[in-house]
Coordinates of C-alpha atoms and ligand atoms in Angstrom, one line a residue:
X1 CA 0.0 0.0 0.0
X2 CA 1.4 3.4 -0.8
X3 CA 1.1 5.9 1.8
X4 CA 1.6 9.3 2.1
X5 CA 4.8 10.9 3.8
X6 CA 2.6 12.2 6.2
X7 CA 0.3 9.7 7.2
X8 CA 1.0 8.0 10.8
X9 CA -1.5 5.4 12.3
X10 CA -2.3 4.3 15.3
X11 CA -0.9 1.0 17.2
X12 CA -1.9 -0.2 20.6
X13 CA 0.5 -2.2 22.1
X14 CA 1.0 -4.3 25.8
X15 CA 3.7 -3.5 27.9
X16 CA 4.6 -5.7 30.7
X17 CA 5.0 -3.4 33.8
X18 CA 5.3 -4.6 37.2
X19 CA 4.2 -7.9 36.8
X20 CA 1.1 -7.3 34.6
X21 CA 0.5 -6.3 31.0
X22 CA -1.0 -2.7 30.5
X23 CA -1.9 -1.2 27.5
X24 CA -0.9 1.8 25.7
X25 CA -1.5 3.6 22.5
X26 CA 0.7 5.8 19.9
X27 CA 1.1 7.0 16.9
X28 CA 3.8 5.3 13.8
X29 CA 4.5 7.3 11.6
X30 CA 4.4 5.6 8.3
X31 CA 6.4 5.9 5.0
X32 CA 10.4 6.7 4.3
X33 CA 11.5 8.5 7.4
X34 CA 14.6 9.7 9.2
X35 CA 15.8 8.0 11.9
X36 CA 14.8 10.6 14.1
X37 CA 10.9 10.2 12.9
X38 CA 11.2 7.7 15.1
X39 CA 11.9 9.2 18.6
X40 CA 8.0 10.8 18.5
X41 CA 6.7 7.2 19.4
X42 CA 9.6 6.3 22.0
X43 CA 9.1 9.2 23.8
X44 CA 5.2 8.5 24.1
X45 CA 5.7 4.6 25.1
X46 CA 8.5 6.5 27.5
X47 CA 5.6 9.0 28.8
X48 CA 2.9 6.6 29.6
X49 CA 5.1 3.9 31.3
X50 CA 6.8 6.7 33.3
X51 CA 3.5 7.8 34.8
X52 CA 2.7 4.4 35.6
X53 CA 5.5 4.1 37.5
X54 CA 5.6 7.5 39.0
X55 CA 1.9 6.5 40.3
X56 CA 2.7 3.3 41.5
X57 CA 5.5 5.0 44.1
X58 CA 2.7 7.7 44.8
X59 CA 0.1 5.1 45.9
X60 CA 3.1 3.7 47.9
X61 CA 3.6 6.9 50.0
X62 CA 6.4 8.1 47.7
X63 CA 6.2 11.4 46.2
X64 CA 8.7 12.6 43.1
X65 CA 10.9 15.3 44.8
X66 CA 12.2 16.6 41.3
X67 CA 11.5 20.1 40.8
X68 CA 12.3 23.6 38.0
X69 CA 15.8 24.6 39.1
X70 CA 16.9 21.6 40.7
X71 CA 19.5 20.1 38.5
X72 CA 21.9 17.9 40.6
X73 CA 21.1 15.5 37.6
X74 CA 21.9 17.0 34.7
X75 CA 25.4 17.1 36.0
X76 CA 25.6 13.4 35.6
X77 CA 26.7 11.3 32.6
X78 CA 23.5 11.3 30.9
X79 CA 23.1 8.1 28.1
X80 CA 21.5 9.1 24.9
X81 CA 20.4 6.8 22.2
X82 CA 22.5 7.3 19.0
X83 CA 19.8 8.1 17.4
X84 CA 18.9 10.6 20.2
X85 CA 22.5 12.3 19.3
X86 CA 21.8 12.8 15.8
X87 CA 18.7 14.7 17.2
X88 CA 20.2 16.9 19.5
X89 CA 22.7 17.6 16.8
X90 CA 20.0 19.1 14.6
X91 CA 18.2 20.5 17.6
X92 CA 21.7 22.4 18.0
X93 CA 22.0 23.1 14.1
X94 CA 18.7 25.0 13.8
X95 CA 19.6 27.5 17.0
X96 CA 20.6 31.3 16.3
X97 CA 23.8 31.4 15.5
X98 CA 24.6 33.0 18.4
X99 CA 23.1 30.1 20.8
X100 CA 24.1 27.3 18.7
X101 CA 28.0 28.9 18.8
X102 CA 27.8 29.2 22.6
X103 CA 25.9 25.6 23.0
X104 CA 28.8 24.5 20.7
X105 CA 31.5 26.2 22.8
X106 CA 30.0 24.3 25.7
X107 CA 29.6 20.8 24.0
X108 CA 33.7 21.6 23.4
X109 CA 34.5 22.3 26.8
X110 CA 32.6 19.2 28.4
X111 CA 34.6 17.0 25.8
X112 CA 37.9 18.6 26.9
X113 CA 37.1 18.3 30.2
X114 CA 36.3 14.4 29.7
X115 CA 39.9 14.1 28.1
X116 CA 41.4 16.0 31.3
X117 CA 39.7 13.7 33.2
X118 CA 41.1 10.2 31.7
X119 CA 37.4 9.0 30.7
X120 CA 38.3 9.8 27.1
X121 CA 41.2 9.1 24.7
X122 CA 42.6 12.7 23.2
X123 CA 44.1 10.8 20.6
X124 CA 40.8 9.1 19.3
X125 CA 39.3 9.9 15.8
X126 CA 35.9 12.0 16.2
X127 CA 33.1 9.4 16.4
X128 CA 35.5 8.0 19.8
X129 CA 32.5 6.6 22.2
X130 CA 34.8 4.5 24.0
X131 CA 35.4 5.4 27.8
X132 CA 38.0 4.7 29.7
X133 CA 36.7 3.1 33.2
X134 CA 39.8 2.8 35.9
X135 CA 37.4 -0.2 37.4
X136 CA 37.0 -3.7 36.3
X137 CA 36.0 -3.8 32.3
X138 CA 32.5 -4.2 31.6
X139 CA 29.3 -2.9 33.0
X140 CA 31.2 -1.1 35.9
X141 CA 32.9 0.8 33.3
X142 CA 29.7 3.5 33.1
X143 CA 29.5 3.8 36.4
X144 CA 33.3 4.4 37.3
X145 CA 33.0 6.9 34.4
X146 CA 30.0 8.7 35.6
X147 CA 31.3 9.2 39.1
X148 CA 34.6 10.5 37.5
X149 CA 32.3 12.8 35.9
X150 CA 29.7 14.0 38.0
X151 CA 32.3 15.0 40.6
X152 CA 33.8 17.3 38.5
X153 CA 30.7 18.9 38.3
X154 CA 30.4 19.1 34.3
X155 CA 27.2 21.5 33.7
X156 CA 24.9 19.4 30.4
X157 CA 26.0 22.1 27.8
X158 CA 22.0 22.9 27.5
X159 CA 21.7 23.9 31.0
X160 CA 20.5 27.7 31.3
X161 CA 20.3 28.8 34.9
X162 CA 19.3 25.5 36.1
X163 CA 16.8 25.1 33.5
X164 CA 16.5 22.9 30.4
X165 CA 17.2 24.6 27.6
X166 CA 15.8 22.0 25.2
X167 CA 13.0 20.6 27.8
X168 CA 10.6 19.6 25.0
X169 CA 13.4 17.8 23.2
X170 CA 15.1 16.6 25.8
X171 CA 16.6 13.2 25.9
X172 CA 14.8 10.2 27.0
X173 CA 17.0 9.7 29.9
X174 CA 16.2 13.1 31.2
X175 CA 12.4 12.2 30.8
X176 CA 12.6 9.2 33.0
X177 CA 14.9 10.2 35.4
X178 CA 12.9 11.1 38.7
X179 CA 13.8 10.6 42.6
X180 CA 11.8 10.0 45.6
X181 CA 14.5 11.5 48.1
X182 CA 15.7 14.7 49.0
X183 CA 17.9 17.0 46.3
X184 CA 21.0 16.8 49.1
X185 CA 21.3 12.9 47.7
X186 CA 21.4 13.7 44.7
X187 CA 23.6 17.0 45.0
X188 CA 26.2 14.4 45.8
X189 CA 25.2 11.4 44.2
X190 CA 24.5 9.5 47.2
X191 CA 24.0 5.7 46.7
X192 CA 20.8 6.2 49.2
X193 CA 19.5 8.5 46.4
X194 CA 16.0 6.5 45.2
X195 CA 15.1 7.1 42.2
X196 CA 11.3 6.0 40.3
X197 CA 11.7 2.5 39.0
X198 CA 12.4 2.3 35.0
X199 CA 10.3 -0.9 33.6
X200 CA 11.2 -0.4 30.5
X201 CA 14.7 0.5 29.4
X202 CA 13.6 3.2 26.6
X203 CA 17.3 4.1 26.0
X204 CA 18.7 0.8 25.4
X205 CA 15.7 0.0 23.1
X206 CA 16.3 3.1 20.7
X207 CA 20.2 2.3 20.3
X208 CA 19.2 -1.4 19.5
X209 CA 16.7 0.3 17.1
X210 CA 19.2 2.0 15.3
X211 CA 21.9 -0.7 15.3
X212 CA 19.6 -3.2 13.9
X213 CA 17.7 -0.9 10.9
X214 CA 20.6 1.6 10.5
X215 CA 23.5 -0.2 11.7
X216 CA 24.6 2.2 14.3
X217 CA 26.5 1.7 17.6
X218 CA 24.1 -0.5 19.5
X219 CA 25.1 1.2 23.5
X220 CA 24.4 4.5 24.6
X221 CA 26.2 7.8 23.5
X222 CA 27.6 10.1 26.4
X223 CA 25.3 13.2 26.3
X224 CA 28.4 15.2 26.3
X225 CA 29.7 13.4 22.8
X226 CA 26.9 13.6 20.9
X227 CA 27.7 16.4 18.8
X228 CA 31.3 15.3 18.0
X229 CA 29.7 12.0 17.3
X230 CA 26.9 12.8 15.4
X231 CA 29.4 15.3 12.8
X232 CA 31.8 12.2 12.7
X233 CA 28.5 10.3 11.0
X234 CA 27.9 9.3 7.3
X235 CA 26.3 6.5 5.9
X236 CA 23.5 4.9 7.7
X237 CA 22.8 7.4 10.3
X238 CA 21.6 9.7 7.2
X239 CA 19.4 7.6 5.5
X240 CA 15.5 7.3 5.0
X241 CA 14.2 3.3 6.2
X242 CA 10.6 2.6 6.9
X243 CA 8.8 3.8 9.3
X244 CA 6.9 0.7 10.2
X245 CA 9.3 -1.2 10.8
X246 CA 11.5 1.2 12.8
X247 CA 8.7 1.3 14.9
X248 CA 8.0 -2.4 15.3
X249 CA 12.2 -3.1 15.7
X250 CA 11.7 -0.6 18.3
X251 CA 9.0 -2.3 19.9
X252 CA 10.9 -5.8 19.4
X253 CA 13.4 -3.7 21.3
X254 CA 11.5 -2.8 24.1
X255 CA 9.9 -6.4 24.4
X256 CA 6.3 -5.0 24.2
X257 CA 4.4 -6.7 21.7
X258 CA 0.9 -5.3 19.1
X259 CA -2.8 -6.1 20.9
X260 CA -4.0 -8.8 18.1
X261 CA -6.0 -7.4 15.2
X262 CA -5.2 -3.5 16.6
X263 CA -1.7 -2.8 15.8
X264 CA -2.7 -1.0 13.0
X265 CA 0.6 -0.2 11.2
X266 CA 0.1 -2.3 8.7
Ligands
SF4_1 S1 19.1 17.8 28.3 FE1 18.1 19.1 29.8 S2 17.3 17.7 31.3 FE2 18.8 16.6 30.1 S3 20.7 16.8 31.3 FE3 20.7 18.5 29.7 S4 19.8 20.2 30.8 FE4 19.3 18.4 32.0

């Protein structure tokens, strides 16, 4: 069936969350897209299983303590999607001139500052997303890296007086991110900090996305390298594929799986 470029459809889909399948509902977006047509759906999956999740910890007596100009957080290593980079480096592209050169400037400094701090290899080509972790190799490596970081107190190059500067495009990791204890835990990244339970990993789902339909990195870009990374791409990460099945390799992803006879993206 030929469709046009701007036709979407609607899917509902089951997501298993907390031990029991819940459905949700979202829009595909249908025909030859960007990569980055797809992030409209992953954010909404995102949206509706965070606010399960943030109500679950409400009914439990836990409120979210996050609040405007409380931004311990976006001081830490914050994962994004390739496909979220190649966003944020268009975001950035279409600023003044003025803010994009200063957003730049920024982006520059927290890379340098990375190098200063042994977490990245000066000597790597642009594109470099490998960290260097001074713990055991592995799945400690992020998290020895993201200490490292944090406690040098590197500002997220799109934070404006302890604001977002891009809150409606912000990252998926920023969107999920909330805390049930007070801001002095996370002002120091205390391991009593709590933070809202993630049932779905909306992150690791996009970068398998894009590795399996565009063959990019499948693992998480550094916030902080996303610009140098996404300039450093050709190839794949420009490229049209269809929208459908981005969304249902996403999805795949994700583990969620189409209500019989209502997915309609077909
Ligand atoms: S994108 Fe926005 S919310 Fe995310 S770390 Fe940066 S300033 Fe904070």
């Amino acid at each position: 069936m030929k469709r046009k470029r701007s036709a979407t459809d609607e899917a509902t889909i089951r997501v298993p969350l907390f031990g029991e399948e819940r459905e949700l509902v979202c829009r595909v977006r249908l025909g030859r897209r960007a990569l980055v047509e797809l992030l409209p759906a992953a954010r909404e999956i995102s949206r509706q299983v965070a606010a399960v999740a943030t109500d679950r910890e409400t009914a439990r007596g836990r409120s979210v303590s996050c609040r405007p100009g409380c931004a311990h957080c976006c001081r830490q290593l914050v994962p994004v999607a390739p496909i979220e980079a190649l966003a944020l480096a268009k975001q950035v592209g279409a600023l003044a001139p003025a803010r994009g050169q200063a957003v730049r400037l920024r982006f520059a400094e927290a890379v340098a500052r990375m190098e200063e701090l042994g977490i990245l290899d000066r000597s790597a080509p642009p594109g470099r997303l490998a960290l260097q972790s001074v713990a055991s190799p592995g799945t400690a490596a992020w998290e020895d890296v993201s200490r490292r970081y944090f406690a040098a107190g590197v500002a997220c190059p799109f934070l404006d007086a302890e604001l977002c500067g891009i809150y409606d495009e912000r990252p998926v990791a920023c969107r999920e991110y909330a805390v049930t204890t007070p801001p002095a835990l996370c002002e120091r990244l205390d391991p009593r900090l709590e933070a809202v339970p993630r049932p779905i990993h909306t992150v690791e789902a996009l970068a398998g996305a894009g590795a399996a339909v565009a063959g990019l990195p499948g693992a998480a870009v550094p916030l902080a390298l996303a610009l140098e990374w996404a300039g450093a791409q050709r190839g794949g990460a420009r490229g049209t594929y269809d929208g459908e099945t981005m969304f249902w390799t996403l999805l795949e992803q994700l583990g969620t799986v189409a209500r019989p006879g209502t997915g309609s993206a077909t």
